[in-house]
mmCIF file of C-alpha atoms in Angstrom:
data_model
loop_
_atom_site.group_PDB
_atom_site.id
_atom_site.type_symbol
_atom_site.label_atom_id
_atom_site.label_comp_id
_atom_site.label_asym_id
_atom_site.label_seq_id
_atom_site.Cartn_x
_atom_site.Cartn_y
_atom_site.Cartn_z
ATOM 1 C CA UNK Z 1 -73.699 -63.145 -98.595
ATOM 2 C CA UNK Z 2 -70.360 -62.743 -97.262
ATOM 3 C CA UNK Z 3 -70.018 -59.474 -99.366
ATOM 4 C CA UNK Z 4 -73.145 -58.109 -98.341
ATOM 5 C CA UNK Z 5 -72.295 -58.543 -94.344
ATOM 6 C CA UNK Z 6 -68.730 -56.631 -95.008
ATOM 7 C CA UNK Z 7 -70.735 -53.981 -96.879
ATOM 8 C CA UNK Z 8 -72.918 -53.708 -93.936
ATOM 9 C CA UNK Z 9 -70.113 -53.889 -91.063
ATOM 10 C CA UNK Z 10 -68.340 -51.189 -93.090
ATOM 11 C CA UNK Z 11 -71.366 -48.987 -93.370
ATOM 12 C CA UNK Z 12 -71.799 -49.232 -89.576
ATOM 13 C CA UNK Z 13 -68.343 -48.338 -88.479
ATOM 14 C CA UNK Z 14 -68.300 -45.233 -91.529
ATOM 15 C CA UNK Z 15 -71.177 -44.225 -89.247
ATOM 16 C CA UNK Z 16 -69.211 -44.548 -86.046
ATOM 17 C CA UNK Z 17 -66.229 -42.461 -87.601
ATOM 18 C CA UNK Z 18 -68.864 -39.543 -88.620
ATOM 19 C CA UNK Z 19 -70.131 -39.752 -84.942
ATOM 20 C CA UNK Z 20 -66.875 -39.650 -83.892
ATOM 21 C CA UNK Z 21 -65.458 -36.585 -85.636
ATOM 22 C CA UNK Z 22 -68.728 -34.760 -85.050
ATOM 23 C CA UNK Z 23 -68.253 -35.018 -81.192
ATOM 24 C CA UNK Z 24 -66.992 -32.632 -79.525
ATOM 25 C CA UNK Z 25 -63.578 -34.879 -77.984
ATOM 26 C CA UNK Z 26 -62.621 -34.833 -81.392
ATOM 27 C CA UNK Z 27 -59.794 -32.615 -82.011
ATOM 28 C CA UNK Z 28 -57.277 -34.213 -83.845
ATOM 29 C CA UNK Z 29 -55.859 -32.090 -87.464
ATOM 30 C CA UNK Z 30 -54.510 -35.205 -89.842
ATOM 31 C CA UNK Z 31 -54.600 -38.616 -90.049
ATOM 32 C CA UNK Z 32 -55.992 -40.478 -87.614
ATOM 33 C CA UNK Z 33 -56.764 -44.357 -87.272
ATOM 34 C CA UNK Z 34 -58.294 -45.639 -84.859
ATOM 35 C CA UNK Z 35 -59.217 -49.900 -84.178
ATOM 36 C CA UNK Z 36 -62.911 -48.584 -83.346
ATOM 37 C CA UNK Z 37 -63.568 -52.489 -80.661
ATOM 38 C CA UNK Z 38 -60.459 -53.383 -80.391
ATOM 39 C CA UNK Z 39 -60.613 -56.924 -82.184
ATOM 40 C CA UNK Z 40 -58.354 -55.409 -85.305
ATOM 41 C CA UNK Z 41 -60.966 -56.024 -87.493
ATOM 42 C CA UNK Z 42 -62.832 -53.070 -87.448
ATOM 43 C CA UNK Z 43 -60.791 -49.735 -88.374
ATOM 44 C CA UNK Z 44 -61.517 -46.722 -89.322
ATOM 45 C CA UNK Z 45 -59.258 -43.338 -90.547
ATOM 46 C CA UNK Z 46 -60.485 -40.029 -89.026
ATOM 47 C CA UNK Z 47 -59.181 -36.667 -91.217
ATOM 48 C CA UNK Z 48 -59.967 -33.032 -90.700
ATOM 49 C CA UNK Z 49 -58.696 -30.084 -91.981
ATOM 50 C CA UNK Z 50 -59.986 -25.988 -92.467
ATOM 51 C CA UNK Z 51 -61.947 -25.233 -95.600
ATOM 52 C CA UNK Z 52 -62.636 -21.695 -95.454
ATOM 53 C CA UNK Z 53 -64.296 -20.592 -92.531
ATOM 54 C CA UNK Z 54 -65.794 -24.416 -92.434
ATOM 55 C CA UNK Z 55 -64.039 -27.963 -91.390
ATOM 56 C CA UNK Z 56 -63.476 -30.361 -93.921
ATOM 57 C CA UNK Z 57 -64.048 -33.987 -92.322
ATOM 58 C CA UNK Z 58 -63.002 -37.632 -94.184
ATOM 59 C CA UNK Z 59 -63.595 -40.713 -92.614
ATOM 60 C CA UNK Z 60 -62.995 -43.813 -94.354
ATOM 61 C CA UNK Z 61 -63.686 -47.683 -92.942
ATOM 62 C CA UNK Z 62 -61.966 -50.478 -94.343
ATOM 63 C CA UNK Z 63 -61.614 -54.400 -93.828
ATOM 64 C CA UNK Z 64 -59.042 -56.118 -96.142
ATOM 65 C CA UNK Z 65 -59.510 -54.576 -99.765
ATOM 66 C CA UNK Z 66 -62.931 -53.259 -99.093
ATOM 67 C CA UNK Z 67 -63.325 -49.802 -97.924
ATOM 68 C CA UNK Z 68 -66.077 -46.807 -97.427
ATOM 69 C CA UNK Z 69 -65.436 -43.292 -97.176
ATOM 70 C CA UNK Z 70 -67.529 -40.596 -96.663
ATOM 71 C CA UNK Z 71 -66.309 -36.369 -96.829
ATOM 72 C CA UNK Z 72 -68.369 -33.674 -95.850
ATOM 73 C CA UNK Z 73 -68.044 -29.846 -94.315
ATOM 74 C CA UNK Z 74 -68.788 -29.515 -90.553
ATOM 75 C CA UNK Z 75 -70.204 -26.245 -89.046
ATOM 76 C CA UNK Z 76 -70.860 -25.191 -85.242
ATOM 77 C CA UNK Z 77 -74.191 -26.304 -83.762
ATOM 78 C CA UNK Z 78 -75.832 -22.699 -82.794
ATOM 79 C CA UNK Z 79 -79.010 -24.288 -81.321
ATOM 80 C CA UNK Z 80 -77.879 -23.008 -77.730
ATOM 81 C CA UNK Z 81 -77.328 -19.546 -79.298
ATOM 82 C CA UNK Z 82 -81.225 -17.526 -79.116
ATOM 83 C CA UNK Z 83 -79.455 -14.303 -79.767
ATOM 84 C CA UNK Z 84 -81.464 -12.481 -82.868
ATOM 85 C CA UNK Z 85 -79.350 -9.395 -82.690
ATOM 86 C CA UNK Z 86 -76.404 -7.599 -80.748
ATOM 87 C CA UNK Z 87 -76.057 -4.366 -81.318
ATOM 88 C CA UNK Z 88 -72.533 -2.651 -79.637
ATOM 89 C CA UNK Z 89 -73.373 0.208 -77.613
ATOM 90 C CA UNK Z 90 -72.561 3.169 -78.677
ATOM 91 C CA UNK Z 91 -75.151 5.151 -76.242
ATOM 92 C CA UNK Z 92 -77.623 5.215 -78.786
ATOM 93 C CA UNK Z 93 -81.218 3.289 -78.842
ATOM 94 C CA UNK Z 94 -82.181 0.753 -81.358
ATOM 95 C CA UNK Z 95 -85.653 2.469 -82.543
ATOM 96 C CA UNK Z 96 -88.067 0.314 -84.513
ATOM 97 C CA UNK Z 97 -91.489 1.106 -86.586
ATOM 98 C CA UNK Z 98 -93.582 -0.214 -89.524
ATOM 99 C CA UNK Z 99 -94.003 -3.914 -89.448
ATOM 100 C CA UNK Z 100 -90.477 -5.029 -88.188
ATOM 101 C CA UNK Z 101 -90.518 -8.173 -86.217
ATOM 102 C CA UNK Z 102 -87.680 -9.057 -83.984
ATOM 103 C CA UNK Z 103 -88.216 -13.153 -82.559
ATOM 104 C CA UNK Z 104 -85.303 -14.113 -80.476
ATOM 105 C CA UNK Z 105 -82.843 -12.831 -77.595
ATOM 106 C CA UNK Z 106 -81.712 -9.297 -78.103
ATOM 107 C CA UNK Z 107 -78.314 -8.000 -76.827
ATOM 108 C CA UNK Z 108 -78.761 -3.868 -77.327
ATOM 109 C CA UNK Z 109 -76.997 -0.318 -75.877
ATOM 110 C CA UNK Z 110 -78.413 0.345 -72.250
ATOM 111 C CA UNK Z 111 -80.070 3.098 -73.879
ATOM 112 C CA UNK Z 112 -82.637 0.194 -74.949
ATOM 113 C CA UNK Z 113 -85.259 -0.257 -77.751
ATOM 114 C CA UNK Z 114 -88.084 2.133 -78.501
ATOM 115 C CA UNK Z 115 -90.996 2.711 -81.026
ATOM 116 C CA UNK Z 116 -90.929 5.428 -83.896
ATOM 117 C CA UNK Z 117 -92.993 7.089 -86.058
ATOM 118 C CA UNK Z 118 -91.386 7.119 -89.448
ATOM 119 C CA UNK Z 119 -92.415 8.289 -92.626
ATOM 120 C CA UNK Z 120 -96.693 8.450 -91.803
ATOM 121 C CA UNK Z 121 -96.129 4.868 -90.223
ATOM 122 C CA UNK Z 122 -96.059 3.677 -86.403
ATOM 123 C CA UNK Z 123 -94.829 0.958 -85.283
ATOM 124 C CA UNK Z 124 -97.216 -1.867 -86.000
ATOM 125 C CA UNK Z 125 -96.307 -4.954 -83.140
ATOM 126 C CA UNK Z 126 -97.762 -5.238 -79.879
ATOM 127 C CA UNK Z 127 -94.326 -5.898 -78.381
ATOM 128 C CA UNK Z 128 -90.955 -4.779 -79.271
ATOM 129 C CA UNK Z 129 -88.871 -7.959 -78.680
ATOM 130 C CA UNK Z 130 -89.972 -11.371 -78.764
ATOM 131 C CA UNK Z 131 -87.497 -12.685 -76.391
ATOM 132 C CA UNK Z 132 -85.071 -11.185 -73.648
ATOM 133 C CA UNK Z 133 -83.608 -8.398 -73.780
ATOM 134 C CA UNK Z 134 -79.880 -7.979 -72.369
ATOM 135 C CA UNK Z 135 -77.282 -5.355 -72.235
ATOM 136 C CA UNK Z 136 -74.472 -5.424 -75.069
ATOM 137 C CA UNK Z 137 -70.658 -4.487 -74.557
ATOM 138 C CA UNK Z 138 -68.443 -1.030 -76.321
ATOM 139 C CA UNK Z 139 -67.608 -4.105 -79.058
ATOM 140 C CA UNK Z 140 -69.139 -7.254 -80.677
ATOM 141 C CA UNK Z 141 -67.868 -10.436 -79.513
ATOM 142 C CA UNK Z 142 -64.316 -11.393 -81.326
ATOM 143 C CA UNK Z 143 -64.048 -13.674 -84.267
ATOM 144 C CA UNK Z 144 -61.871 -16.223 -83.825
ATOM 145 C CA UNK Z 145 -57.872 -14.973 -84.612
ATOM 146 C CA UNK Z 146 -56.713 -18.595 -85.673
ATOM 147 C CA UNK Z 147 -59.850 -18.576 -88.467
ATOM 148 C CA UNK Z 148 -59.129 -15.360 -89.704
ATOM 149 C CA UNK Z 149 -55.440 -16.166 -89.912
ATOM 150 C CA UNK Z 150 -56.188 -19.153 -91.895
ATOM 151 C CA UNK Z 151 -57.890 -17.041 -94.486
ATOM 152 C CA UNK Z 152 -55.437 -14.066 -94.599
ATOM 153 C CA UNK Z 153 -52.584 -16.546 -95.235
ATOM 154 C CA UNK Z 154 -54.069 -17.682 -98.671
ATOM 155 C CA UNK Z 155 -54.540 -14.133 -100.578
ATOM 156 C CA UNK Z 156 -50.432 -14.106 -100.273
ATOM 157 C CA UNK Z 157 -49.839 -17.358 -101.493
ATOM 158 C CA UNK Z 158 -47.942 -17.575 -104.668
ATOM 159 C CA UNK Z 159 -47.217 -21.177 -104.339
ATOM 160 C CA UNK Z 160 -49.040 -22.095 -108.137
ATOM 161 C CA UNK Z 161 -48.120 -20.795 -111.482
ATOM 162 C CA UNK Z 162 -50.550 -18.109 -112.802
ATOM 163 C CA UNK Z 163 -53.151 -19.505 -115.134
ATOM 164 C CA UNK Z 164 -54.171 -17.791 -118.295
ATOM 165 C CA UNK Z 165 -57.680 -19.403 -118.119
ATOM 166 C CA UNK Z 166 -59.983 -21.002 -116.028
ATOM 167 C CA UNK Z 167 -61.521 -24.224 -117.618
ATOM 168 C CA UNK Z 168 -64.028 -26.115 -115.565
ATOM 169 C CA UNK Z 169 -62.348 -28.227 -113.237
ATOM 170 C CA UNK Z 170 -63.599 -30.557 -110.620
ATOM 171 C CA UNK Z 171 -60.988 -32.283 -107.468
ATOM 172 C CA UNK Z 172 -61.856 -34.455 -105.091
ATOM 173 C CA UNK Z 173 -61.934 -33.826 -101.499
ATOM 174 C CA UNK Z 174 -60.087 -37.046 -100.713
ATOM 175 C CA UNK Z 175 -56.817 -35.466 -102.952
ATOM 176 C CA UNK Z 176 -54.616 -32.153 -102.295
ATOM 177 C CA UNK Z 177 -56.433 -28.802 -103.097
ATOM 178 C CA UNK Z 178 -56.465 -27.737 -106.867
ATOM 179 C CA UNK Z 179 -54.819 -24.386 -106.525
ATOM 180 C CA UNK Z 180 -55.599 -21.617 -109.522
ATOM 181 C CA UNK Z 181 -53.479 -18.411 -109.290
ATOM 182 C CA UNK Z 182 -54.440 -15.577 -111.526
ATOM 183 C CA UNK Z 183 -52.093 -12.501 -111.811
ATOM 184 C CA UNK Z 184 -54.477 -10.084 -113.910
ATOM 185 C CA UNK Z 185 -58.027 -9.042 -114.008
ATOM 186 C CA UNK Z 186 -60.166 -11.629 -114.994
ATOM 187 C CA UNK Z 187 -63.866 -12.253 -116.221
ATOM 188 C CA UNK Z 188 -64.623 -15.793 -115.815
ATOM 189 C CA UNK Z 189 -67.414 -17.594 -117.976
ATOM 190 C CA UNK Z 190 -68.806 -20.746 -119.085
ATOM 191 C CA UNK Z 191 -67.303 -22.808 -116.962
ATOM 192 C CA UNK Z 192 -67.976 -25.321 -113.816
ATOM 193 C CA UNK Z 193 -65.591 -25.407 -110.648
ATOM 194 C CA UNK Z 194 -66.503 -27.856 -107.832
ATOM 195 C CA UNK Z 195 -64.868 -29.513 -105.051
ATOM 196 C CA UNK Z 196 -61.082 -29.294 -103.376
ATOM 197 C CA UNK Z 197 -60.541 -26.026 -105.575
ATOM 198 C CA UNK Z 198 -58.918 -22.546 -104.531
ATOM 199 C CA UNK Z 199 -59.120 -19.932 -106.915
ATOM 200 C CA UNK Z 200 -56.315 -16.858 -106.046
ATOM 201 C CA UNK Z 201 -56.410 -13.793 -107.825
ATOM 202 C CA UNK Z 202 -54.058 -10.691 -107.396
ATOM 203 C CA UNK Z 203 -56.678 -8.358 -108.970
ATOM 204 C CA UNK Z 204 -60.570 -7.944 -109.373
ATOM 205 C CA UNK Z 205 -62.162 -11.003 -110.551
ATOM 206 C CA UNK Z 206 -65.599 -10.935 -112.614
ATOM 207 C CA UNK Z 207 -68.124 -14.113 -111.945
ATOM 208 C CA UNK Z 208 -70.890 -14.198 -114.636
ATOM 209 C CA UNK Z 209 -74.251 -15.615 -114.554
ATOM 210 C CA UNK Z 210 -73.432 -18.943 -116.598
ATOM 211 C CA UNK Z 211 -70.536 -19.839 -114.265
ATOM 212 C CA UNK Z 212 -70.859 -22.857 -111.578
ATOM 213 C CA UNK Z 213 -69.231 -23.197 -108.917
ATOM 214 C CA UNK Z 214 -69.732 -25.831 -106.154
ATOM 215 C CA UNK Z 215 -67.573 -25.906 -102.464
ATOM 216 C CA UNK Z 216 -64.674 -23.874 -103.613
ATOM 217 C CA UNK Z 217 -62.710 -21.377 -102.359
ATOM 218 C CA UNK Z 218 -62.177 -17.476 -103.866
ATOM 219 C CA UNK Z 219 -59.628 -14.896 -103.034
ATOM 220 C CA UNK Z 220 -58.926 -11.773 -104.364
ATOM 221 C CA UNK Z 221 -59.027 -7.835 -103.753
ATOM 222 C CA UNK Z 222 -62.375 -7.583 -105.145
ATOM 223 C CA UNK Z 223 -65.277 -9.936 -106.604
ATOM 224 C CA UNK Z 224 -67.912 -9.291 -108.417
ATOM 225 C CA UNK Z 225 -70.831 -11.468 -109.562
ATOM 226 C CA UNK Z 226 -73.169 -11.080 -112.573
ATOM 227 C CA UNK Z 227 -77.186 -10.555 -111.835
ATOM 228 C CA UNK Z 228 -78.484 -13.795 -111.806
ATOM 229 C CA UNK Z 229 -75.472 -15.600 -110.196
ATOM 230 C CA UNK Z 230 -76.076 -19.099 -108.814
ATOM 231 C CA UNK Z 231 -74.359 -21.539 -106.683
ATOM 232 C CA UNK Z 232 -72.404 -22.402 -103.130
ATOM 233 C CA UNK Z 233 -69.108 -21.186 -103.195
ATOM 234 C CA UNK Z 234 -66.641 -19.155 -100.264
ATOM 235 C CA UNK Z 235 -65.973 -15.610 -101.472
ATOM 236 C CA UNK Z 236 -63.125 -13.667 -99.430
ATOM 237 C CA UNK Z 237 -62.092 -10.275 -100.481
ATOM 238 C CA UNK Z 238 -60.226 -7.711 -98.778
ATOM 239 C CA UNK Z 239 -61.682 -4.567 -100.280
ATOM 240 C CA UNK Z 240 -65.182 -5.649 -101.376
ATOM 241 C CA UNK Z 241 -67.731 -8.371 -103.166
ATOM 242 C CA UNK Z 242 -70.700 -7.396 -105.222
ATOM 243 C CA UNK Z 243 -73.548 -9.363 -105.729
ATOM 244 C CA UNK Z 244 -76.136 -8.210 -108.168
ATOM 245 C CA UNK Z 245 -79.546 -8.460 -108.464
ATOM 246 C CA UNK Z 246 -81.388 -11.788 -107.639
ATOM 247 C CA UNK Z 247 -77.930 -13.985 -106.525
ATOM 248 C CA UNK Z 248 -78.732 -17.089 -105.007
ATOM 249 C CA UNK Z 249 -75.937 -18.839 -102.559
ATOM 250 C CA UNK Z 250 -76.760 -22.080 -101.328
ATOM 251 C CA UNK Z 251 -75.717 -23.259 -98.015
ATOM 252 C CA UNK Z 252 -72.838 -23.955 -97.413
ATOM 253 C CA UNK Z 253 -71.873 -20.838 -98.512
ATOM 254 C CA UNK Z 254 -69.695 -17.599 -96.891
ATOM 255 C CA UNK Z 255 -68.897 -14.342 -98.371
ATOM 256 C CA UNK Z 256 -66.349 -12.338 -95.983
ATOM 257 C CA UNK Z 257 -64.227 -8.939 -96.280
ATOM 258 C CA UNK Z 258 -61.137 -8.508 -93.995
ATOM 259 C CA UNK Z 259 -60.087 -5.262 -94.303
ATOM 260 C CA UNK Z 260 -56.382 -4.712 -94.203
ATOM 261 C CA UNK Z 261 -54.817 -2.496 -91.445
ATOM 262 C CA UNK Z 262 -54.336 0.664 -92.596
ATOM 263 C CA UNK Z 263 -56.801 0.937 -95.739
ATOM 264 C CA UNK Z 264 -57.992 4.449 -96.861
ATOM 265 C CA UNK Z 265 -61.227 2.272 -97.785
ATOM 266 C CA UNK Z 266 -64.468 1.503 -96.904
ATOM 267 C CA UNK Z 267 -64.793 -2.513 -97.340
ATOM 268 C CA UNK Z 268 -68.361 -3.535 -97.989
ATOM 269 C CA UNK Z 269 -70.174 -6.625 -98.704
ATOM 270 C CA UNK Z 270 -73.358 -5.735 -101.089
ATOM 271 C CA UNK Z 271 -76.353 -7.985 -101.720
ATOM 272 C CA UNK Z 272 -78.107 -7.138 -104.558
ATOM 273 C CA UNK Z 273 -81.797 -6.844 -104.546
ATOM 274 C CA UNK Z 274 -84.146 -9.830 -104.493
ATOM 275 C CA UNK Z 275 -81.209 -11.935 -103.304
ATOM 276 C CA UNK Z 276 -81.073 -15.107 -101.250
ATOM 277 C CA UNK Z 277 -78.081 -16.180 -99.446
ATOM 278 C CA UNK Z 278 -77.608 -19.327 -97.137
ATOM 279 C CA UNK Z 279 -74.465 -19.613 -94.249
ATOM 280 C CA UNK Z 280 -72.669 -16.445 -93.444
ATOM 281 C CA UNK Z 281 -71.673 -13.137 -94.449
ATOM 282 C CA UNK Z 282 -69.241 -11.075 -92.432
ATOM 283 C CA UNK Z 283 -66.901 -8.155 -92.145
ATOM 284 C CA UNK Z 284 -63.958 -7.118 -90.397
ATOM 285 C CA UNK Z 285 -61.336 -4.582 -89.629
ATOM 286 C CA UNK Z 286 -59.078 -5.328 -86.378
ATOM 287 C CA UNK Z 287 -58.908 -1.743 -85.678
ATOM 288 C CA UNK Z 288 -61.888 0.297 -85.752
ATOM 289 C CA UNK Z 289 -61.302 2.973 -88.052
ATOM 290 C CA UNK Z 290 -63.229 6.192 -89.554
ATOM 291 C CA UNK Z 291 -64.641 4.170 -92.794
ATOM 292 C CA UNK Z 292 -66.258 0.935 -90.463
ATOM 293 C CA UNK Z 293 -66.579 -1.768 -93.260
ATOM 294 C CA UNK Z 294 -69.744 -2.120 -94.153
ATOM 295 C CA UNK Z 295 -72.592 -4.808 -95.571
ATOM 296 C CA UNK Z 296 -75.553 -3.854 -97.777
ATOM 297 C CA UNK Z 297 -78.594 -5.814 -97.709
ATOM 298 C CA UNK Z 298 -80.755 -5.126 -101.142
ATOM 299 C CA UNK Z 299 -84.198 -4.319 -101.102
ATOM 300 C CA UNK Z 300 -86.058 -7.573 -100.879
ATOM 301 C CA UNK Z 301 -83.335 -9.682 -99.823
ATOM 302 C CA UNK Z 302 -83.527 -12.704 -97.335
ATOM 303 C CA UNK Z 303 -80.587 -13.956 -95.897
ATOM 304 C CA UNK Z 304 -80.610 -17.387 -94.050
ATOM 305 C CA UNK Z 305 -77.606 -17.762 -91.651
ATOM 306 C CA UNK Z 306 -75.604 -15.343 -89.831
ATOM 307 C CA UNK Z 307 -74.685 -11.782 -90.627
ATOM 308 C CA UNK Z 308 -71.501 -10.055 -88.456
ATOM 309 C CA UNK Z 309 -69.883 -6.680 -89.326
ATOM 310 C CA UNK Z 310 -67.243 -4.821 -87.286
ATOM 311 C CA UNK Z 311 -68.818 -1.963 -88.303
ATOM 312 C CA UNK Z 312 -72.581 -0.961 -90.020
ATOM 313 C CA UNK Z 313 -75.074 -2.800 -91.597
ATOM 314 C CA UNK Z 314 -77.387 -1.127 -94.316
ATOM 315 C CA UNK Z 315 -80.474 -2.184 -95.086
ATOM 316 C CA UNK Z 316 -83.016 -1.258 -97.778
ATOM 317 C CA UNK Z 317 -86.233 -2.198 -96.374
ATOM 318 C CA UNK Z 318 -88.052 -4.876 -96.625
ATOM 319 C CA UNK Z 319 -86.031 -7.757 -95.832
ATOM 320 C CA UNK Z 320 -85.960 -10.932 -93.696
ATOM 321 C CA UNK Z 321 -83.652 -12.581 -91.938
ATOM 322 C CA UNK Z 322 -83.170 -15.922 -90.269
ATOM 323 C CA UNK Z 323 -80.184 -16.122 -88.190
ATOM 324 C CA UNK Z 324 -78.273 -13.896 -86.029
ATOM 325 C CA UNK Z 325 -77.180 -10.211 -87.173
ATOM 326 C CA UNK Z 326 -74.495 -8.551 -85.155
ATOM 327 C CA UNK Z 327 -72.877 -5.204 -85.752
ATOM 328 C CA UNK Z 328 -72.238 -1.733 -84.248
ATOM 329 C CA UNK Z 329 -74.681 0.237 -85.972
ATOM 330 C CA UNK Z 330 -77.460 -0.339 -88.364
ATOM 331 C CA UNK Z 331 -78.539 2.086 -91.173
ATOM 332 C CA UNK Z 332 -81.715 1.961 -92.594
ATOM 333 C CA UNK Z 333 -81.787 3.761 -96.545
ATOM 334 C CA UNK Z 334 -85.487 5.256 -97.754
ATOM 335 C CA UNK Z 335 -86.289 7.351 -100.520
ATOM 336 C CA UNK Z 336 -86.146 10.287 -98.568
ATOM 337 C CA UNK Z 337 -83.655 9.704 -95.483
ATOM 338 C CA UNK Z 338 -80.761 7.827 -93.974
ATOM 339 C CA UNK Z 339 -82.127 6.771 -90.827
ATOM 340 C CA UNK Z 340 -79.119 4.971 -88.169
ATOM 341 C CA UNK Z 341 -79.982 2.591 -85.727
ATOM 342 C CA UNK Z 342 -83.468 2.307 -86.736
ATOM 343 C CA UNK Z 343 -84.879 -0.819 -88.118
ATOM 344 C CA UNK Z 344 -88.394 -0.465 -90.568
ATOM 345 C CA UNK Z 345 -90.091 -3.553 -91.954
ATOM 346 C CA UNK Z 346 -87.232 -5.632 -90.949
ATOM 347 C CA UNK Z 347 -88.510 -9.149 -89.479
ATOM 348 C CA UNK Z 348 -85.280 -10.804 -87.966
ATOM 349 C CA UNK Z 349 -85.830 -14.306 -86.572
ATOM 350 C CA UNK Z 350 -83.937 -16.355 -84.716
#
């Protein structure tokens, strides 16, 4: 009986702790403990810490020898957010046709939206915009500096040894991160990766279909994943990552490019076709340069999240989206044309 009542007092207060580090007072980075009434008998330790472009939160409650804990990933609460789409103006219109579908807020050029006739087809809605429409700025709101710093900092760490191979490995998120340095290019197979892990590579790293990985975090110049890939996982790359054909992410997962200043390249994010990916992709350059980074969405595709590129978004018609896409200019492949700033059979909805 008596064990059953501590079980259930500690349950309660594990709940109180998750409240607590999901409100919005809560700010502290660390180790925090905190007498939740008062009466030293009910205490609880509050942690949080970056993972990726996500907060990592543990909360543990404890009475004596018995003790709870709980760790999970935090991301922002968007529900206030209606934007659909913002589109930087760069005195051009956003022109739609076929059987796109915008639902949401839409933050667009002054030069506004129209309807086109493209390839035989009109535009098939009754209204362009199902929501407001408002006037965008010269450039997309700013990412936050102190979360891209965070990221940046790990593709130059060289704080492990370099690993030959990559055996399936799986850390807790109560313990230190499992760092995994690789100093060549690497293919990596057959194995399964989950939890506290961060996987650093100094060249291109290959991710094949039969590889699992849950929660961790990648790094290198350039990823690419096999057709087929499968799992929840934070890609960063800083010249591009390829996903082929019919790659599913779960959520929580992120794939971002952060092009260095003063690249000769284009850095791109592709999608392959038939894909489905859950949290967020984005891009970015801090300087605007001639080669805007860029993120391909595959024929088919349906992203489920967020999509932001400090630069252009291509798109190979049809494909759905449900979340928020911002960038300065969208291009539209077909068989027969490159069409820019023109969205066919898109449905986008917020």
């Amino acid at each position: 009986y008596q064990k059953s009542m501590r079980y259930t007092r500690l349950a309660a207060n594990l709940s109180s702790g998750i409240s607590l580090v999901l409100s919005n007072s809560f700010t502290t980075t660390g180790n925090s403990q905190i007498d939740l009434y008062g009466d030293g008998s009910d205490s609880v330790i509050l942690q949080s810490e970056p993972w990726g472009v996500f907060e990592l939160a543990t909360v543990k409650s404890f009475t004596l020898n018995d003790s709870l804990k709980k760790a999970f990933l935090i991301g922002n609460d968007v529900q206030k957010d209606l934007t659909a789409i913002y589109l930087s103006d760069e005195d051009r219109p956003l022109s739609v046709s076929g059987s796109t579908q915008i639902t949401g807020d839409v933050q667009l050029p002054k030069a506004g939206i129209k309807q086109a006739y493209v390839e035989g087809k009109p535009y098939a809605g009754k209204q362009l915009v199902n929501g407001a429409i408002k006037n965008s700025e010269r450039n997309l709101p700013a990412l936050k500096e102190e979360l891209l710093a965070r990221i940046q900092r790990w593709f130059t760490d060289t704080s492990s040894a370099a690993q030959k191979e990559l055996p399936s490995s799986s850390q807790s998120f109560y313990e230190n991160p499992l760092v995994l340095r690789l100093n060549h290019p690497f293919t990596l197979s057959g194995a399964t990766l989950e939890g506290k892990i961060v996987i650093i590579s100094d060249s291109i790293l290959t991710v094949k279909k039969d590889v699992s990985l849950k929660d961790i975090l990648v790094f290198a110049p350039a990823i690419v994943l096999e057709e087929g890939f499968r799992g929840s996982c934070q890609l960063f790359a800083t010249d591009s990552v390829v996903a082929g054909k019919n790659s599913v992410f779960n959520y929580p997962s992120c794939i971002g490019v952060l092009k260095p200043e003063g690249s000769k390249s284009q850095a791109r994010i592709q999608l392959g076709a038939g894909s489905v990916f859950s949290g967020i992709l984005f891009s970015y350059e801090k300087k605007r340069s001639d080669l805007q980074t860029i993120i391909s969405l595959g024929k088919d595709s349906f992203v489920r999240g967020e999509v932001y590129a400090t630069g252009y978004i291509k798109i190979e018609k049809p494909i759905r989206v449900e979340g928020k896409v911002s960038c300065n200019r969208f291009i539209i492949q077909t068989p027969t044309t490159l069409y820019e700033n023109y969205l066919i059979d898109i449905d986008i909805n917020r």
